[in-house]
Coordinates of C-alpha atoms in Angstrom, one line a residue:
Chain A
M1 CA 140.4 -243.6 12.6
T2 CA 141.1 -240.0 11.6
A3 CA 144.9 -239.9 11.0
R4 CA 145.2 -236.2 11.8
P5 CA 142.3 -235.0 13.9
T6 CA 141.2 -231.3 13.9
I7 CA 141.2 -230.1 17.5
G8 CA 140.0 -226.6 18.4
V9 CA 141.0 -224.5 21.4
L10 CA 138.3 -222.2 22.7
A11 CA 140.0 -218.8 22.4
L12 CA 137.7 -216.5 24.4
Q13 CA 140.4 -215.9 27.0
G14 CA 143.3 -217.7 28.8
D15 CA 146.4 -219.7 27.9
V16 CA 145.3 -220.6 24.4
A17 CA 148.7 -220.5 22.8
E18 CA 150.2 -223.1 25.2
H19 CA 147.5 -225.6 24.4
L20 CA 147.9 -225.0 20.6
R21 CA 151.7 -225.5 21.0
V22 CA 151.2 -228.9 22.7
L23 CA 148.5 -230.1 20.2
D24 CA 150.6 -229.0 17.3
A25 CA 153.6 -231.0 18.7
L26 CA 151.3 -234.0 18.9
D27 CA 150.5 -233.5 15.2
A28 CA 146.9 -232.5 15.5
H29 CA 145.5 -230.0 13.1
T30 CA 144.6 -227.0 15.4
V31 CA 142.0 -224.2 15.2
K32 CA 141.6 -221.1 17.4
V33 CA 137.9 -221.1 18.1
L34 CA 136.3 -217.7 18.3
S35 CA 133.0 -218.1 16.5
P36 CA 130.1 -220.7 16.5
D37 CA 130.6 -221.7 12.8
Q38 CA 134.1 -223.0 13.5
L39 CA 132.6 -225.7 15.8
D40 CA 131.3 -227.8 12.8
T41 CA 134.9 -228.4 11.6
L42 CA 136.1 -229.9 14.8
D43 CA 136.8 -233.5 15.9
G44 CA 137.5 -232.4 19.5
L45 CA 137.8 -229.3 21.6
V46 CA 140.1 -228.1 24.4
V47 CA 138.8 -225.5 26.8
P48 CA 141.9 -223.8 28.2
G49 CA 142.8 -222.3 31.6
G50 CA 141.9 -218.7 32.3
E51 CA 139.2 -217.0 34.3
S52 CA 136.0 -219.1 34.2
T53 CA 133.8 -216.0 35.1
T54 CA 135.2 -214.1 32.0
M55 CA 135.1 -217.1 29.7
S56 CA 131.5 -217.9 30.6
K57 CA 130.3 -214.3 30.2
L58 CA 132.0 -214.0 26.8
A59 CA 130.6 -217.4 25.6
V60 CA 127.1 -216.2 26.4
R61 CA 127.7 -212.7 24.8
Y62 CA 129.2 -214.1 21.6
G63 CA 126.6 -216.7 21.1
L64 CA 128.9 -219.7 21.7
L65 CA 127.3 -221.3 24.7
E66 CA 124.3 -223.0 23.0
P67 CA 126.3 -224.2 20.0
L68 CA 129.0 -225.6 22.3
R69 CA 126.3 -227.4 24.4
K70 CA 124.8 -228.9 21.3
R71 CA 128.2 -230.2 20.0
I72 CA 129.1 -231.7 23.4
A73 CA 125.7 -233.3 23.8
A74 CA 126.1 -234.8 20.4
G75 CA 129.3 -236.5 21.5
M76 CA 132.2 -234.3 20.5
P77 CA 135.2 -235.1 22.8
A78 CA 136.4 -232.2 24.9
Y79 CA 139.1 -231.6 27.5
G80 CA 139.0 -228.8 30.0
T81 CA 141.9 -227.5 32.2
C82 CA 141.2 -225.4 35.3
A83 CA 138.6 -222.8 34.0
G84 CA 137.9 -225.4 31.3
M85 CA 137.0 -228.0 33.9
I86 CA 134.5 -225.5 35.4
M87 CA 133.1 -224.9 31.9
L88 CA 132.5 -228.7 31.4
A89 CA 130.9 -229.2 34.8
D90 CA 127.1 -229.8 35.0
R91 CA 127.0 -228.1 38.5
L92 CA 129.1 -225.3 40.1
L93 CA 129.8 -224.5 43.8
G94 CA 131.3 -221.2 45.0
A95 CA 130.4 -219.4 41.8
A96 CA 128.0 -216.6 41.1
A97 CA 124.4 -218.1 40.8
D98 CA 124.2 -216.9 37.2
Q99 CA 127.5 -218.3 36.0
Q100 CA 126.7 -220.5 32.9
T101 CA 128.6 -223.6 31.9
V102 CA 128.7 -225.7 28.8
G103 CA 128.4 -228.8 31.0
G104 CA 128.6 -232.4 29.9
I105 CA 130.4 -234.0 32.8
D106 CA 128.1 -235.2 35.6
M107 CA 130.1 -233.5 38.4
S108 CA 129.9 -230.7 40.9
V109 CA 133.0 -228.4 40.7
R110 CA 134.0 -226.0 43.4
R111 CA 135.5 -222.8 41.9
N112 CA 138.8 -221.5 43.5
A113 CA 138.6 -224.4 46.0
F114 CA 142.3 -224.5 46.7
G115 CA 142.3 -220.7 47.4
R116 CA 143.6 -217.5 45.8
Q117 CA 146.8 -217.0 44.0
T118 CA 149.0 -217.0 47.1
E119 CA 147.7 -220.6 47.7
S120 CA 148.4 -221.8 44.2
F121 CA 150.9 -224.6 44.1
E122 CA 152.6 -227.4 42.1
T123 CA 152.8 -231.1 43.2
A124 CA 153.1 -234.5 41.7
V125 CA 149.9 -236.4 41.0
H126 CA 149.3 -240.0 40.1
I127 CA 147.0 -240.1 37.1
D128 CA 145.3 -243.4 36.2
G129 CA 146.1 -244.6 32.7
L130 CA 149.4 -242.6 32.4
E131 CA 152.6 -244.6 32.0
G132 CA 155.7 -243.5 33.9
D133 CA 156.2 -241.0 36.7
P134 CA 153.5 -239.1 38.5
F135 CA 152.4 -236.0 36.7
D136 CA 154.0 -232.7 37.8
A137 CA 150.8 -230.7 38.1
V138 CA 150.5 -226.9 38.4
F139 CA 147.4 -225.6 40.2
I140 CA 146.4 -221.9 39.8
R141 CA 143.5 -220.6 41.8
A142 CA 142.3 -224.1 41.0
P143 CA 138.9 -225.8 41.4
W144 CA 138.4 -229.3 42.6
V145 CA 135.6 -231.8 41.9
E146 CA 133.4 -232.1 44.9
S147 CA 131.3 -235.0 43.7
V148 CA 130.8 -237.1 40.6
G149 CA 127.9 -239.0 39.1
P150 CA 128.0 -242.8 38.4
G151 CA 129.3 -242.4 34.8
V152 CA 132.4 -240.4 35.8
T153 CA 135.8 -242.1 36.3
V154 CA 138.1 -240.4 38.8
L155 CA 141.6 -240.3 37.3
G156 CA 143.5 -238.5 40.1
E157 CA 143.3 -236.9 43.5
V158 CA 145.5 -234.7 45.7
P159 CA 145.2 -233.9 49.4
G160 CA 143.2 -230.8 50.1
P161 CA 143.9 -228.3 52.8
D162 CA 142.4 -230.6 55.4
E163 CA 144.4 -233.6 54.0
A164 CA 141.2 -235.2 52.6
G165 CA 141.6 -236.5 49.1
R166 CA 140.2 -234.0 46.5
I167 CA 139.4 -235.1 42.9
V168 CA 141.5 -233.2 40.3
A169 CA 141.2 -235.3 37.2
V170 CA 138.1 -237.0 35.7
R171 CA 136.9 -238.7 32.5
Q172 CA 133.4 -239.4 31.3
G173 CA 133.4 -241.1 27.9
G174 CA 134.9 -238.6 25.5
L175 CA 135.0 -235.8 28.0
M176 CA 138.0 -235.1 30.3
A177 CA 138.9 -232.5 32.8
T178 CA 141.8 -231.6 35.1
S179 CA 142.0 -228.9 37.8
F180 CA 145.6 -228.3 36.9
H181 CA 147.5 -227.1 33.8
P182 CA 149.4 -229.8 31.8
E183 CA 150.0 -227.1 29.1
L184 CA 152.3 -225.2 31.4
T185 CA 154.7 -228.1 32.1
G186 CA 156.1 -229.5 28.8
D187 CA 154.7 -233.0 29.7
T188 CA 152.5 -234.0 26.9
R189 CA 151.1 -237.2 28.2
I190 CA 147.6 -235.9 29.2
H191 CA 147.1 -234.1 25.9
R192 CA 148.3 -237.3 24.1
L193 CA 145.6 -239.3 26.0
F194 CA 143.0 -236.7 24.8
V195 CA 144.2 -236.8 21.2
D196 CA 143.9 -240.6 21.4
I197 CA 140.3 -240.3 22.6
V198 CA 139.6 -237.9 19.7
K199 CA 141.1 -240.3 17.2
G200 CA 139.3 -243.3 18.6
H201 CA 136.1 -241.5 18.6
S202 CA 136.2 -240.1 15.1
Chain B
M1 CA 145.6 -219.3 56.8
A2 CA 143.2 -222.2 57.2
N3 CA 143.0 -222.6 53.5
N4 CA 146.7 -222.6 52.8
A5 CA 147.6 -225.4 50.5
S6 CA 151.3 -225.1 51.5
N7 CA 150.4 -226.8 54.8
T8 CA 149.8 -230.1 53.0
S9 CA 152.4 -232.7 52.0
D10 CA 154.6 -231.8 49.1
N11 CA 152.9 -228.8 47.7
A12 CA 155.2 -226.0 46.5
V13 CA 153.7 -222.5 46.5
G14 CA 155.1 -219.4 44.9
T15 CA 157.3 -221.3 42.4
E16 CA 158.4 -219.6 39.1
R17 CA 156.0 -221.9 37.3
V18 CA 153.0 -221.1 39.5
K19 CA 153.7 -217.3 39.2
R20 CA 154.3 -217.3 35.5
G21 CA 151.4 -219.7 35.0
M22 CA 149.0 -217.2 36.7
A23 CA 150.2 -214.5 34.3
E24 CA 149.5 -216.9 31.4
Q25 CA 145.9 -217.4 32.5
L26 CA 145.3 -213.6 32.2
K27 CA 146.2 -213.6 28.5
N28 CA 143.7 -212.4 25.9
G29 CA 141.8 -210.7 28.8
V30 CA 141.6 -207.0 29.8
I31 CA 142.7 -205.8 33.2
M32 CA 140.9 -202.7 34.3
D33 CA 141.7 -200.0 36.9
V34 CA 138.8 -199.6 39.5
V35 CA 138.5 -197.4 42.6
T36 CA 135.3 -198.7 44.1
P37 CA 133.6 -202.1 44.5
E38 CA 130.8 -200.8 42.2
Q39 CA 133.3 -200.1 39.4
A40 CA 134.8 -203.6 40.0
K41 CA 131.4 -205.2 39.4
I42 CA 130.9 -203.1 36.2
A43 CA 134.4 -204.3 35.0
E44 CA 133.6 -207.9 35.9
D45 CA 130.3 -207.8 34.2
A46 CA 131.9 -206.3 31.1
G47 CA 134.2 -209.3 30.9
A48 CA 137.4 -208.0 32.6
V49 CA 139.8 -210.8 33.4
A50 CA 141.1 -209.0 36.5
V51 CA 140.8 -205.7 38.2
M52 CA 143.5 -203.3 39.5
A53 CA 142.3 -201.9 42.8
L54 CA 143.5 -198.4 43.5
E55 CA 142.4 -195.2 45.3
R56 CA 142.7 -192.9 42.3
V57 CA 143.1 -193.7 38.7
P58 CA 146.3 -192.3 37.1
A59 CA 144.4 -189.4 35.5
D60 CA 143.5 -188.2 39.0
I61 CA 146.9 -188.9 40.5
R62 CA 148.3 -186.6 37.8
K63 CA 145.7 -183.9 38.5
D64 CA 146.0 -184.1 42.3
G65 CA 149.8 -184.3 42.5
G66 CA 151.5 -185.2 45.8
V67 CA 152.9 -188.6 46.9
A68 CA 150.9 -191.5 45.5
R69 CA 151.0 -194.6 47.6
M70 CA 149.6 -198.1 48.1
S71 CA 145.8 -198.1 48.6
D72 CA 144.0 -198.4 51.9
P73 CA 143.6 -202.1 52.8
D74 CA 139.9 -201.5 53.6
M75 CA 139.4 -200.4 50.0
I76 CA 141.3 -203.4 48.6
D77 CA 139.3 -205.8 50.9
G78 CA 136.1 -204.2 49.6
I79 CA 137.0 -204.9 46.0
V80 CA 138.3 -208.4 46.8
E81 CA 134.9 -209.1 48.4
A82 CA 132.9 -207.6 45.5
V83 CA 134.2 -209.7 42.6
S84 CA 135.2 -213.3 41.9
I85 CA 137.9 -212.5 39.3
P86 CA 141.5 -211.9 40.4
V87 CA 142.4 -208.6 42.1
M88 CA 145.7 -206.8 41.5
A89 CA 147.0 -203.8 43.4
K90 CA 149.9 -201.4 43.0
V91 CA 153.0 -200.8 45.2
R92 CA 155.6 -198.1 44.9
I93 CA 158.8 -199.1 43.1
G94 CA 161.1 -200.5 45.7
H95 CA 158.6 -200.5 48.5
F96 CA 158.8 -204.1 49.6
V97 CA 156.8 -203.5 52.8
E98 CA 153.8 -202.3 50.8
A99 CA 154.2 -205.5 48.9
Q100 CA 154.3 -207.6 52.1
V101 CA 151.1 -205.9 53.2
L102 CA 149.3 -206.6 49.9
E103 CA 150.5 -210.2 49.9
S104 CA 149.0 -210.6 53.5
L105 CA 145.7 -209.2 52.2
G106 CA 145.6 -212.0 49.6
V107 CA 145.7 -209.9 46.4
D108 CA 146.4 -212.2 43.4
F109 CA 149.0 -210.0 41.6
I110 CA 151.1 -207.0 42.5
D111 CA 152.0 -204.2 40.1
E112 CA 155.3 -202.5 41.1
S113 CA 154.3 -199.4 39.4
E114 CA 155.8 -196.1 38.2
V115 CA 152.3 -194.6 38.5
L116 CA 152.9 -194.4 42.3
T117 CA 155.8 -192.2 43.7
P118 CA 159.0 -194.4 43.8
A119 CA 160.2 -195.3 47.3
D120 CA 163.7 -196.4 46.2
E121 CA 165.8 -194.6 43.6
A122 CA 168.3 -197.5 43.2
Y123 CA 166.6 -200.8 43.7
H124 CA 163.4 -202.5 42.7
I125 CA 161.7 -205.1 45.0
D126 CA 163.3 -208.6 45.2
K127 CA 160.3 -210.3 43.8
W128 CA 161.6 -213.8 44.2
A129 CA 161.2 -213.3 48.0
F130 CA 157.4 -213.3 47.6
T131 CA 154.7 -215.9 47.0
V132 CA 152.5 -213.5 45.1
P133 CA 153.5 -212.8 41.5
F134 CA 154.5 -209.3 40.2
V135 CA 154.1 -207.4 37.1
C136 CA 156.5 -204.6 36.2
G137 CA 156.7 -201.9 33.6
A138 CA 159.4 -201.6 31.0
T139 CA 160.2 -199.1 28.2
N140 CA 162.7 -201.4 26.5
L141 CA 164.1 -204.9 26.5
G142 CA 166.9 -204.3 28.9
E143 CA 164.5 -202.9 31.5
A144 CA 162.2 -205.9 30.9
L145 CA 165.0 -208.4 31.4
R146 CA 166.2 -206.7 34.6
R147 CA 162.7 -206.9 36.0
I148 CA 162.4 -210.6 35.0
S149 CA 165.7 -211.4 36.7
E150 CA 164.4 -209.8 39.9
G151 CA 161.4 -212.2 39.7
A152 CA 158.7 -210.4 37.7
A153 CA 156.2 -212.9 36.3
M154 CA 154.7 -210.5 33.7
I155 CA 156.0 -207.4 31.9
R156 CA 153.9 -204.6 30.6
S157 CA 154.8 -201.5 28.6
K158 CA 155.1 -198.2 30.6
G159 CA 153.0 -195.9 28.4
E160 CA 152.2 -192.6 30.1
A161 CA 149.3 -193.5 32.4
G162 CA 146.5 -191.1 32.8
T163 CA 147.0 -189.3 29.5
G164 CA 144.7 -191.3 27.2
N165 CA 147.6 -191.0 24.7
V166 CA 149.0 -194.3 23.5
V167 CA 152.1 -193.0 21.8
E168 CA 154.5 -194.0 24.6
A169 CA 153.1 -197.5 24.9
T170 CA 153.5 -197.9 21.1
R171 CA 157.2 -196.8 21.4
H172 CA 157.8 -199.4 24.2
M173 CA 156.1 -202.2 22.4
R174 CA 158.0 -201.5 19.2
S175 CA 161.3 -201.2 21.1
I176 CA 160.9 -204.4 23.0
R177 CA 159.8 -206.3 19.9
S178 CA 162.6 -205.1 17.7
E179 CA 165.2 -205.7 20.3
I180 CA 163.9 -209.3 20.7
K181 CA 164.1 -209.8 17.0
R182 CA 167.7 -208.5 16.9
L183 CA 168.8 -211.0 19.6
G184 CA 167.6 -213.8 17.4
T185 CA 170.2 -212.9 14.8
L186 CA 173.2 -212.9 17.2
D187 CA 175.6 -215.7 17.9
E188 CA 176.9 -216.6 21.4
P189 CA 179.8 -214.1 21.6
E190 CA 177.5 -211.4 20.3
L191 CA 174.9 -212.3 22.9
F192 CA 177.5 -211.7 25.7
G193 CA 178.0 -208.2 24.2
A194 CA 174.2 -207.7 24.0
A195 CA 173.8 -208.7 27.7
K196 CA 176.3 -206.0 28.6
E197 CA 174.5 -203.4 26.5
L198 CA 171.1 -204.4 27.9
R199 CA 172.5 -204.5 31.4
A200 CA 170.7 -207.8 31.9
P201 CA 171.9 -211.3 33.0
F202 CA 173.4 -213.4 30.1
E203 CA 171.2 -216.4 30.9
V204 CA 168.0 -214.4 30.4
V205 CA 169.3 -212.8 27.3
K206 CA 170.1 -216.2 25.8
E207 CA 166.7 -217.5 26.7
V208 CA 165.0 -214.7 25.0
A209 CA 167.2 -215.1 21.9
S210 CA 166.2 -218.7 21.6
L211 CA 162.5 -218.3 22.4
G212 CA 162.0 -215.3 20.2
K213 CA 159.8 -213.9 23.0
L214 CA 160.1 -213.0 26.7
P215 CA 159.9 -215.9 29.1
V216 CA 156.9 -214.3 30.8
P217 CA 153.7 -212.8 29.2
L218 CA 154.1 -209.3 27.7
F219 CA 151.1 -207.0 28.2
S220 CA 150.6 -203.3 27.2
A221 CA 149.7 -200.6 29.6
G222 CA 149.4 -196.8 29.6
G223 CA 147.3 -194.5 27.5
V224 CA 144.9 -197.1 26.1
A225 CA 141.6 -195.3 25.7
T226 CA 139.7 -196.8 22.7
P227 CA 139.0 -200.3 21.3
A228 CA 141.4 -199.4 18.4
D229 CA 144.2 -198.6 20.9
A230 CA 143.8 -202.0 22.5
A231 CA 143.9 -203.8 19.1
L232 CA 146.9 -201.7 18.1
M233 CA 148.8 -202.9 21.2
R234 CA 147.9 -206.5 20.4
Q235 CA 149.0 -206.2 16.8
L236 CA 152.3 -204.8 18.1
G237 CA 152.8 -208.0 20.1
A238 CA 151.0 -207.5 23.4
E239 CA 149.4 -210.6 24.7
S240 CA 146.8 -208.4 26.3
V241 CA 146.2 -204.9 27.8
F242 CA 145.7 -203.0 31.0
V243 CA 143.2 -200.1 30.8
G244 CA 143.6 -197.5 33.5
S245 CA 141.8 -194.2 33.4
G246 CA 140.4 -194.9 29.9
I247 CA 137.3 -196.7 31.1
F248 CA 136.0 -195.0 34.1
K249 CA 137.0 -191.5 32.9
S250 CA 134.9 -191.9 29.8
G251 CA 131.2 -191.2 29.1
D252 CA 129.9 -194.7 29.1
P253 CA 132.2 -197.0 31.3
A254 CA 130.2 -200.2 30.9
G255 CA 129.9 -199.8 27.1
R256 CA 133.5 -198.8 26.6
A257 CA 134.7 -201.7 28.8
D258 CA 132.7 -204.2 26.8
A259 CA 134.0 -202.7 23.5
I260 CA 137.6 -202.8 24.6
V261 CA 137.2 -206.5 25.7
Q262 CA 135.9 -207.3 22.3
A263 CA 138.5 -205.4 20.4
T264 CA 141.3 -207.1 22.5
L265 CA 139.9 -210.5 21.5
H266 CA 139.2 -209.8 17.9
Y267 CA 142.2 -207.5 17.4
E268 CA 142.8 -208.9 13.9
D269 CA 139.3 -208.2 12.7
P270 CA 138.7 -204.5 11.6
A271 CA 135.0 -205.1 11.1
V272 CA 134.6 -206.1 14.8
I273 CA 136.7 -203.1 15.9
A274 CA 134.6 -200.8 13.8
R275 CA 131.3 -202.2 15.1
V276 CA 132.3 -201.9 18.8
S277 CA 133.7 -198.4 18.2
R278 CA 130.3 -197.0 17.2
G279 CA 128.4 -194.7 19.6
L280 CA 130.7 -195.1 22.6
G281 CA 130.3 -191.4 23.5
E282 CA 133.1 -189.3 24.9
A283 CA 136.5 -190.9 25.3
M284 CA 138.6 -189.6 28.2
V285 CA 140.2 -186.2 27.5
G286 CA 143.7 -186.9 26.3
I287 CA 146.9 -185.1 27.2
N288 CA 149.4 -184.2 24.6
L289 CA 152.8 -185.5 25.8
D290 CA 154.6 -182.4 24.7
D291 CA 152.6 -180.6 27.4
L292 CA 154.2 -182.7 30.1
S293 CA 157.5 -181.8 31.7
D294 CA 160.0 -184.5 32.3
A295 CA 159.0 -184.5 36.0
Q296 CA 155.4 -185.2 35.0
R297 CA 156.4 -188.2 33.0
Y298 CA 156.1 -191.6 34.8
A299 CA 158.0 -193.8 32.3
G300 CA 161.4 -192.5 33.4
R301 CA 160.7 -193.9 36.9
G302 CA 162.4 -197.3 37.4
W303 CA 166.0 -198.2 36.8

């Protein structure tokens, strides 16, 4: 409905510029989000990649966590990549007990599940709902989704270290998350899907 | 390693995109030098995006003299165990075996650093040969592009570490930035000439000219001691900062670390920088660079 939606990128830390570039190219109006009062102007929010520990601490310290929770609970669409996926998870595994998340997606996410940086990798992933070739996905100290609730749709999996399928892309209503970083690849299909969700939702 | 994703199907580890992508994730965050697991925890709690594990901070390396080398693996393991954020560590310029050791320890990033005593006076490490990404220092664009062509996934300025004096880092950031701008004004034949002057491969020079920035993240390092220093580096084009001796050589490390994190993030907002600069206590004692002989300067190390 909104011809040109306003999409914020949470700018506490991480590869904010890369997300802004993709969203600009898709003709969204973009905002670097650093303070709670900016949230009111948004039709949708991207939570970028970065260090989830850092992002979570800063969100608490700068008073963004509760306002973010409120907006997401009230139905604002959001898309998280890597650390952003962790931020949108209702439950965490392999993280410090006091690590706070915004939550919203009924899933348990395991932090750094694929290992440290020397284990980071890229691989092609089939994503449900995307036309064309499998998505060339870049995983960096990446998490995976260990389990999901009934309302969550699994969009993609890759084999984990033990060859068992591991969930790396999910959607629950207006909320989306990927373990990998589409913003690093130049392939805009996943961001386009999110922009369409935001438009449909507004 | 049991947890090695490279063992599975078509996964490619250590690619250019995976290494540079890791560097991108660190942007807008502060990387802090730490010498103990306790300091690493303080840094993490203050909002550091990564820690640099080393035995002595540059201010002490300066004071103690002698040959400075890679840290003891036990000490690096201790810090890796203590925090959940990425851990970096330093190797001597050209010392590829120290780099092999750090990679085997599972550190997330290696700094081929002039702060340690160089191990090779002609060659830097072939960084393409490693799975782990590298950051290297540069005083100007030519040096940055030579390091990138050797495989560096991040470039940082080479301000005089351990001095608490930001003047050299300022010079490097200004130099790199103005040389990038100049490349943008050149046509193709002129770019060939520029590549020769810069002593850097033509392809990388051309890429920088068209991007208007380095193809990898550019951070600042060396002499950052205050929140305003960190914000200065960002306004000069650094995508984030390393803070070495500046935090744990100051009166209130936790408070100063938090203040530098905030100033790095809100670098365009003087009101925030003013607020976080209040009541921080003693900054590290600085060294005036005129008091250093050429042999005591680290920026000239690296070729």
